[in-house]
mmCIF file with all atom_site columns, C-alpha atoms in Angstrom:
data_model
loop_
_atom_site.group_PDB
_atom_site.id
_atom_site.type_symbol
_atom_site.label_atom_id
_atom_site.label_alt_id
_atom_site.label_comp_id
_atom_site.label_asym_id
_atom_site.label_entity_id
_atom_site.label_seq_id
_atom_site.pdbx_PDB_ins_code
_atom_site.Cartn_x
_atom_site.Cartn_y
_atom_site.Cartn_z
_atom_site.occupancy
_atom_site.B_iso_or_equiv
_atom_site.pdbx_formal_charge
_atom_site.auth_seq_id
_atom_site.auth_comp_id
_atom_site.auth_asym_id
_atom_site.auth_atom_id
_atom_site.pdbx_PDB_model_num
ATOM 1   C CA . MET A 1 1   ? -28.407 68.057 5.133  1.00 70.00 ? 1   MET A CA 1
ATOM 2   C CA . LYS A 1 2   ? -29.217 69.258 1.718  1.00 78.00 ? 2   LYS A CA 1
ATOM 3   C CA . ALA A 1 3   ? -26.783 66.711 0.566  1.00 73.00 ? 3   ALA A CA 1
ATOM 4   C CA . ARG A 1 4   ? -28.664 64.240 2.833  1.00 71.00 ? 4   ARG A CA 1
ATOM 5   C CA . ASN A 1 5   ? -31.915 65.135 0.746  1.00 74.00 ? 5   ASN A CA 1
ATOM 6   C CA . GLU A 1 6   ? -30.520 64.983 -2.600 1.00 80.00 ? 6   GLU A CA 1
ATOM 7   C CA . MET A 1 7   ? -29.326 61.322 -1.711 1.00 75.00 ? 7   MET A CA 1
ATOM 8   C CA . VAL A 1 8   ? -32.762 60.331 -1.036 1.00 76.00 ? 8   VAL A CA 1
ATOM 9   C CA . ASN A 1 9   ? -34.186 61.525 -4.112 1.00 82.00 ? 9   ASN A CA 1
ATOM 10  C CA . ASP A 1 10  ? -31.600 60.391 -6.445 1.00 84.00 ? 10  ASP A CA 1
ATOM 11  C CA . ARG A 1 11  ? -32.227 56.615 -4.614 1.00 82.00 ? 11  ARG A CA 1
ATOM 12  C CA . VAL A 1 12  ? -28.267 56.690 -3.554 1.00 82.00 ? 12  VAL A CA 1
ATOM 13  C CA . ILE A 1 13  ? -27.430 55.496 0.098  1.00 80.00 ? 13  ILE A CA 1
ATOM 14  C CA . ASP A 1 14  ? -24.071 56.322 1.666  1.00 79.00 ? 14  ASP A CA 1
ATOM 15  C CA . TRP A 1 15  ? -22.800 54.769 4.892  1.00 78.00 ? 15  TRP A CA 1
ATOM 16  C CA . ALA A 1 16  ? -24.535 57.675 7.006  1.00 80.00 ? 16  ALA A CA 1
ATOM 17  C CA . LEU A 1 17  ? -27.733 57.680 5.597  1.00 82.00 ? 17  LEU A CA 1
ATOM 18  C CA . GLY A 1 18  ? -27.741 53.797 5.470  1.00 85.00 ? 18  GLY A CA 1
ATOM 19  C CA . GLU A 1 19  ? -27.062 54.123 9.348  1.00 87.00 ? 19  GLU A CA 1
ATOM 20  C CA . ALA A 1 20  ? -29.528 56.602 9.799  1.00 89.00 ? 20  ALA A CA 1
ATOM 21  C CA . LEU A 1 21  ? -32.445 54.822 8.157  1.00 90.00 ? 21  LEU A CA 1
ATOM 22  C CA . ALA A 1 22  ? -31.413 51.915 10.214 1.00 94.00 ? 22  ALA A CA 1
ATOM 23  C CA . ILE A 1 23  ? -31.674 53.489 13.611 1.00 94.00 ? 23  ILE A CA 1
ATOM 24  C CA . GLY A 1 24  ? -34.800 55.357 12.520 1.00 95.00 ? 24  GLY A CA 1
ATOM 25  C CA . SER A 1 25  ? -36.613 51.748 11.498 1.00 97.00 ? 25  SER A CA 1
ATOM 26  C CA . LEU A 1 26  ? -35.456 50.458 15.170 1.00 97.00 ? 26  LEU A CA 1
ATOM 27  C CA . LEU A 1 27  ? -36.849 53.193 16.854 1.00 97.00 ? 27  LEU A CA 1
ATOM 28  C CA . LYS A 1 28  ? -39.984 52.886 14.908 1.00 98.00 ? 28  LYS A CA 1
ATOM 29  C CA . ASP A 1 29  ? -40.475 49.476 15.887 1.00 97.00 ? 29  ASP A CA 1
ATOM 30  C CA . GLY A 1 30  ? -39.667 50.566 19.541 1.00 97.00 ? 30  GLY A CA 1
ATOM 31  C CA . THR A 1 31  ? -36.088 49.724 20.316 1.00 96.00 ? 31  THR A CA 1
ATOM 32  C CA . HIS A 1 32  ? -34.146 52.125 22.477 1.00 97.00 ? 32  HIS A CA 1
ATOM 33  C CA . VAL A 1 33  ? -30.997 53.085 20.248 1.00 96.00 ? 33  VAL A CA 1
ATOM 34  C CA . ARG A 1 34  ? -27.909 54.118 22.386 1.00 96.00 ? 34  ARG A CA 1
ATOM 35  C CA . LEU A 1 35  ? -24.657 55.485 20.271 1.00 94.00 ? 35  LEU A CA 1
ATOM 36  C CA . SER A 1 36  ? -21.675 56.736 22.386 1.00 92.00 ? 36  SER A CA 1
ATOM 37  C CA . GLY A 1 37  ? -18.100 57.702 21.349 1.00 88.00 ? 37  GLY A CA 1
ATOM 38  C CA . GLN A 1 38  ? -15.743 60.322 20.700 1.00 83.00 ? 38  GLN A CA 1
ATOM 39  C CA . ASP A 1 39  ? -17.548 62.892 17.880 1.00 80.00 ? 39  ASP A CA 1
ATOM 40  C CA . VAL A 1 40  ? -20.472 60.488 17.551 1.00 81.00 ? 40  VAL A CA 1
ATOM 41  C CA . GLU A 1 41  ? -22.813 62.980 17.588 1.00 78.00 ? 41  GLU A CA 1
ATOM 42  C CA . ARG A 1 42  ? -20.968 64.930 14.153 1.00 73.00 ? 42  ARG A CA 1
ATOM 43  C CA . GLY A 1 43  ? -19.148 62.054 12.960 1.00 71.00 ? 43  GLY A CA 1
ATOM 44  C CA . THR A 1 44  ? -15.635 61.839 12.800 1.00 64.00 ? 44  THR A CA 1
ATOM 45  C CA . PHE A 1 45  ? -15.533 62.627 9.290  1.00 62.00 ? 45  PHE A CA 1
ATOM 46  C CA . SER A 1 46  ? -18.721 64.969 9.506  1.00 65.00 ? 46  SER A CA 1
ATOM 47  C CA . HIS A 1 47  ? -20.831 62.375 8.151  1.00 72.00 ? 47  HIS A CA 1
ATOM 48  C CA . ARG A 1 48  ? -23.339 61.845 10.614 1.00 77.00 ? 48  ARG A CA 1
ATOM 49  C CA . HIS A 1 49  ? -24.916 64.814 12.251 1.00 78.00 ? 49  HIS A CA 1
ATOM 50  C CA . HIS A 1 50  ? -27.154 63.100 14.435 1.00 79.00 ? 50  HIS A CA 1
ATOM 51  C CA . LYS A 1 51  ? -27.062 65.865 16.784 1.00 82.00 ? 51  LYS A CA 1
ATOM 52  C CA . LEU A 1 52  ? -27.694 69.520 15.969 1.00 80.00 ? 52  LEU A CA 1
ATOM 53  C CA . HIS A 1 53  ? -26.702 72.395 17.730 1.00 78.00 ? 53  HIS A CA 1
ATOM 54  C CA . ASP A 1 54  ? -28.511 75.902 17.264 1.00 81.00 ? 54  ASP A CA 1
ATOM 55  C CA . GLN A 1 55  ? -26.111 78.568 16.444 1.00 84.00 ? 55  GLN A CA 1
ATOM 56  C CA . LYS A 1 56  ? -27.578 81.329 17.555 1.00 87.00 ? 56  LYS A CA 1
ATOM 57  C CA . GLU A 1 57  ? -29.273 79.957 20.899 1.00 84.00 ? 57  GLU A CA 1
ATOM 58  C CA . ASP A 1 58  ? -26.992 78.786 23.505 1.00 80.00 ? 58  ASP A CA 1
ATOM 59  C CA . LYS A 1 59  ? -27.113 74.618 24.628 1.00 78.00 ? 59  LYS A CA 1
ATOM 60  C CA . LYS A 1 60  ? -30.250 74.475 22.076 1.00 87.00 ? 60  LYS A CA 1
ATOM 61  C CA . VAL A 1 61  ? -30.129 71.070 20.253 1.00 87.00 ? 61  VAL A CA 1
ATOM 62  C CA . TYR A 1 62  ? -32.131 69.185 18.224 1.00 85.00 ? 62  TYR A CA 1
ATOM 63  C CA . VAL A 1 63  ? -31.930 65.313 17.496 1.00 88.00 ? 63  VAL A CA 1
ATOM 64  C CA . PRO A 1 64  ? -33.715 64.650 14.302 1.00 87.00 ? 64  PRO A CA 1
ATOM 65  C CA . LEU A 1 65  ? -33.958 60.726 14.995 1.00 91.00 ? 65  LEU A CA 1
ATOM 66  C CA . ASN A 1 66  ? -36.237 61.472 17.871 1.00 93.00 ? 66  ASN A CA 1
ATOM 67  C CA . ASP A 1 67  ? -38.876 63.316 16.230 1.00 93.00 ? 67  ASP A CA 1
ATOM 68  C CA . LEU A 1 68  ? -39.649 60.881 13.598 1.00 93.00 ? 68  LEU A CA 1
ATOM 69  C CA . TYR A 1 69  ? -42.589 58.765 14.588 1.00 94.00 ? 69  TYR A CA 1
ATOM 70  C CA . PRO A 1 70  ? -45.356 59.426 17.345 1.00 94.00 ? 70  PRO A CA 1
ATOM 71  C CA . ASN A 1 71  ? -44.594 56.778 20.163 1.00 95.00 ? 71  ASN A CA 1
ATOM 72  C CA . GLN A 1 72  ? -41.228 55.792 18.823 1.00 97.00 ? 72  GLN A CA 1
ATOM 73  C CA . ALA A 1 73  ? -38.508 54.800 21.294 1.00 97.00 ? 73  ALA A CA 1
ATOM 74  C CA . THR A 1 74  ? -35.465 57.079 22.112 1.00 96.00 ? 74  THR A CA 1
ATOM 75  C CA . TYR A 1 75  ? -32.446 57.827 20.459 1.00 94.00 ? 75  TYR A CA 1
ATOM 76  C CA . THR A 1 76  ? -29.608 58.502 22.984 1.00 93.00 ? 76  THR A CA 1
ATOM 77  C CA . VAL A 1 77  ? -26.133 59.977 21.258 1.00 93.00 ? 77  VAL A CA 1
ATOM 78  C CA . CYS A 1 78  ? -23.506 61.116 23.247 1.00 90.00 ? 78  CYS A CA 1
ATOM 79  C CA . ASN A 1 79  ? -19.951 62.255 22.423 1.00 86.00 ? 79  ASN A CA 1
ATOM 80  C CA . SER A 1 80  ? -17.560 60.675 25.117 1.00 87.00 ? 80  SER A CA 1
ATOM 81  C CA . SER A 1 81  ? -14.099 61.429 26.385 1.00 86.00 ? 81  SER A CA 1
ATOM 82  C CA . LEU A 1 82  ? -11.110 59.950 24.668 1.00 83.00 ? 82  LEU A CA 1
ATOM 83  C CA . SER A 1 83  ? -10.805 57.001 27.148 1.00 85.00 ? 83  SER A CA 1
ATOM 84  C CA . GLU A 1 84  ? -11.766 54.159 25.698 1.00 86.00 ? 84  GLU A CA 1
ATOM 85  C CA . TYR A 1 85  ? -11.014 51.567 28.549 1.00 86.00 ? 85  TYR A CA 1
ATOM 86  C CA . GLY A 1 86  ? -13.527 53.654 30.494 1.00 90.00 ? 86  GLY A CA 1
ATOM 87  C CA . VAL A 1 87  ? -16.025 54.087 28.124 1.00 92.00 ? 87  VAL A CA 1
ATOM 88  C CA . LEU A 1 88  ? -16.286 50.793 26.417 1.00 92.00 ? 88  LEU A CA 1
ATOM 89  C CA . GLY A 1 89  ? -16.772 49.347 29.995 1.00 93.00 ? 89  GLY A CA 1
ATOM 90  C CA . PHE A 1 90  ? -19.823 51.669 30.985 1.00 95.00 ? 90  PHE A CA 1
ATOM 91  C CA . GLU A 1 91  ? -21.351 50.541 27.480 1.00 94.00 ? 91  GLU A CA 1
ATOM 92  C CA . LEU A 1 92  ? -20.895 47.163 27.906 1.00 94.00 ? 92  LEU A CA 1
ATOM 93  C CA . GLY A 1 93  ? -22.665 47.513 31.561 1.00 93.00 ? 93  GLY A CA 1
ATOM 94  C CA . TYR A 1 94  ? -25.279 49.492 29.729 1.00 94.00 ? 94  TYR A CA 1
ATOM 95  C CA . SER A 1 95  ? -26.038 46.902 27.307 1.00 94.00 ? 95  SER A CA 1
ATOM 96  C CA . MET A 1 96  ? -25.908 44.130 29.889 1.00 91.00 ? 96  MET A CA 1
ATOM 97  C CA . THR A 1 97  ? -28.516 46.209 32.083 1.00 91.00 ? 97  THR A CA 1
ATOM 98  C CA . ASN A 1 98  ? -30.627 47.402 29.360 1.00 90.00 ? 98  ASN A CA 1
ATOM 99  C CA . PRO A 1 99  ? -30.502 44.130 27.156 1.00 87.00 ? 99  PRO A CA 1
ATOM 100 C CA . ASN A 1 100 ? -33.441 45.058 24.711 1.00 91.00 ? 100 ASN A CA 1
ATOM 101 C CA . SER A 1 101 ? -31.558 48.474 23.694 1.00 94.00 ? 101 SER A CA 1
ATOM 102 C CA . LEU A 1 102 ? -28.772 48.414 20.732 1.00 95.00 ? 102 LEU A CA 1
ATOM 103 C CA . VAL A 1 103 ? -25.998 49.868 22.288 1.00 96.00 ? 103 VAL A CA 1
ATOM 104 C CA . LEU A 1 104 ? -23.054 51.055 20.039 1.00 93.00 ? 104 LEU A CA 1
ATOM 105 C CA . TRP A 1 105 ? -19.636 51.967 20.896 1.00 92.00 ? 105 TRP A CA 1
ATOM 106 C CA . GLU A 1 106 ? -17.582 53.559 17.874 1.00 87.00 ? 106 GLU A CA 1
ATOM 107 C CA . ALA A 1 107 ? -13.997 53.965 18.204 1.00 81.00 ? 107 ALA A CA 1
ATOM 108 C CA . GLN A 1 108 ? -12.915 57.402 16.489 1.00 74.00 ? 108 GLN A CA 1
ATOM 109 C CA . PHE A 1 109 ? -10.035 55.649 14.476 1.00 69.00 ? 109 PHE A CA 1
ATOM 110 C CA . GLY A 1 110 ? -9.348  51.691 13.996 1.00 62.00 ? 110 GLY A CA 1
ATOM 111 C CA . ASP A 1 111 ? -6.524  51.931 16.489 1.00 63.00 ? 111 ASP A CA 1
ATOM 112 C CA . PHE A 1 112 ? -8.058  53.828 19.238 1.00 68.00 ? 112 PHE A CA 1
ATOM 113 C CA . ASN A 1 113 ? -9.779  50.556 20.616 1.00 73.00 ? 113 ASN A CA 1
ATOM 114 C CA . ASN A 1 114 ? -6.249  49.479 21.345 1.00 74.00 ? 114 ASN A CA 1
ATOM 115 C CA . THR A 1 115 ? -6.667  50.895 25.033 1.00 78.00 ? 115 THR A CA 1
ATOM 116 C CA . ALA A 1 116 ? -9.776  49.224 25.524 1.00 84.00 ? 116 ALA A CA 1
ATOM 117 C CA . GLN A 1 117 ? -8.685  45.931 24.196 1.00 86.00 ? 117 GLN A CA 1
ATOM 118 C CA . CYS A 1 118 ? -8.612  43.900 27.593 1.00 86.00 ? 118 CYS A CA 1
ATOM 119 C CA . ILE A 1 119 ? -12.319 44.822 28.108 1.00 89.00 ? 119 ILE A CA 1
ATOM 120 C CA . ILE A 1 120 ? -12.817 43.257 24.570 1.00 87.00 ? 120 ILE A CA 1
ATOM 121 C CA . ASP A 1 121 ? -11.123 40.038 25.283 1.00 87.00 ? 121 ASP A CA 1
ATOM 122 C CA . GLN A 1 122 ? -12.177 39.842 29.192 1.00 88.00 ? 122 GLN A CA 1
ATOM 123 C CA . PHE A 1 123 ? -15.703 40.657 29.213 1.00 89.00 ? 123 PHE A CA 1
ATOM 124 C CA . ILE A 1 124 ? -17.341 41.145 25.510 1.00 88.00 ? 124 ILE A CA 1
ATOM 125 C CA . SER A 1 125 ? -15.683 37.828 23.278 1.00 88.00 ? 125 SER A CA 1
ATOM 126 C CA . SER A 1 126 ? -16.143 35.695 26.846 1.00 87.00 ? 126 SER A CA 1
ATOM 127 C CA . GLY A 1 127 ? -18.848 37.402 28.688 1.00 86.00 ? 127 GLY A CA 1
ATOM 128 C CA . GLN A 1 128 ? -21.705 35.007 27.780 1.00 85.00 ? 128 GLN A CA 1
ATOM 129 C CA . ALA A 1 129 ? -19.638 31.838 28.277 1.00 88.00 ? 129 ALA A CA 1
ATOM 130 C CA . LYS A 1 130 ? -18.599 33.217 31.915 1.00 89.00 ? 130 LYS A CA 1
ATOM 131 C CA . TRP A 1 131 ? -21.763 34.833 32.916 1.00 85.00 ? 131 TRP A CA 1
ATOM 132 C CA . ILE A 1 132 ? -24.561 33.293 30.955 1.00 86.00 ? 132 ILE A CA 1
ATOM 133 C CA . ARG A 1 133 ? -25.402 37.031 29.982 1.00 83.00 ? 133 ARG A CA 1
ATOM 134 C CA . MET A 1 134 ? -25.982 38.474 26.397 1.00 80.00 ? 134 MET A CA 1
ATOM 135 C CA . SER A 1 135 ? -25.128 41.919 25.588 1.00 84.00 ? 135 SER A CA 1
ATOM 136 C CA . GLY A 1 136 ? -26.584 43.967 22.614 1.00 82.00 ? 136 GLY A CA 1
ATOM 137 C CA . LEU A 1 137 ? -23.246 45.779 22.174 1.00 93.00 ? 137 LEU A CA 1
ATOM 138 C CA . VAL A 1 138 ? -22.177 46.546 18.743 1.00 92.00 ? 138 VAL A CA 1
ATOM 139 C CA . LEU A 1 139 ? -18.661 47.799 18.246 1.00 89.00 ? 139 LEU A CA 1
ATOM 140 C CA . LEU A 1 140 ? -18.003 50.382 15.161 1.00 84.00 ? 140 LEU A CA 1
ATOM 141 C CA . LEU A 1 141 ? -14.714 50.490 14.153 1.00 77.00 ? 141 LEU A CA 1
ATOM 142 C CA . PRO A 1 142 ? -13.583 52.665 11.074 1.00 65.00 ? 142 PRO A CA 1
ATOM 143 C CA . HIS A 1 143 ? -12.173 50.918 8.086  1.00 58.00 ? 143 HIS A CA 1
ATOM 144 C CA . GLY A 1 144 ? -10.701 51.230 4.773  1.00 52.00 ? 144 GLY A CA 1
ATOM 145 C CA . TYR A 1 145 ? -7.695  53.492 3.994  1.00 51.00 ? 145 TYR A CA 1
ATOM 146 C CA . GLU A 1 146 ? -8.559  57.008 4.410  1.00 55.00 ? 146 GLU A CA 1
ATOM 147 C CA . GLY A 1 147 ? -5.243  58.232 4.066  1.00 53.00 ? 147 GLY A CA 1
ATOM 148 C CA . MET A 1 148 ? -4.508  58.426 7.635  1.00 56.00 ? 148 MET A CA 1
ATOM 149 C CA . GLY A 1 149 ? -2.120  55.270 7.993  1.00 56.00 ? 149 GLY A CA 1
ATOM 150 C CA . PRO A 1 150 ? -2.520  51.556 7.945  1.00 56.00 ? 150 PRO A CA 1
ATOM 151 C CA . GLU A 1 151 ? -3.369  51.218 11.836 1.00 60.00 ? 151 GLU A CA 1
ATOM 152 C CA . HIS A 1 152 ? -5.114  54.380 12.400 1.00 57.00 ? 152 HIS A CA 1
ATOM 153 C CA . SER A 1 153 ? -7.737  53.573 9.520  1.00 57.00 ? 153 SER A CA 1
ATOM 154 C CA . SER A 1 154 ? -8.069  49.893 9.317  1.00 56.00 ? 154 SER A CA 1
ATOM 155 C CA . ALA A 1 155 ? -8.591  48.851 13.091 1.00 57.00 ? 155 ALA A CA 1
ATOM 156 C CA . ARG A 1 156 ? -5.701  46.222 13.206 1.00 56.00 ? 156 ARG A CA 1
#
């Protein structure tokens, strides 16, 4: 948290801070935001920290983005199981039921989205043409070569 505060003071923004600022502005404007995926609360590379767990009091958590403004929208951030097919299918259904929410699903590593490819092909890519239903679902896939190998880090 100290490093994040230093970035604000130095007027330098990395991906995690930019993401938090964008989510915060949507919440202030009244848009519910939901982020789901394996280890999204902390962030796969320990970069996010959107849910803080009290080390002294069991089960006490704090979501800083839910405490920015009075009357803001709710931010839901939830870790999911490593079952991309099922989780992405659920998030797609959630986004279609709540079209005014921004629903984000993050694959922990790029190639982890492969097991959910049929959801992407059969429902996300063609859903609006098939059923004339829009979805606010956004897929977040890691990118770049962070030393984990080409498929694991580039979403190929």
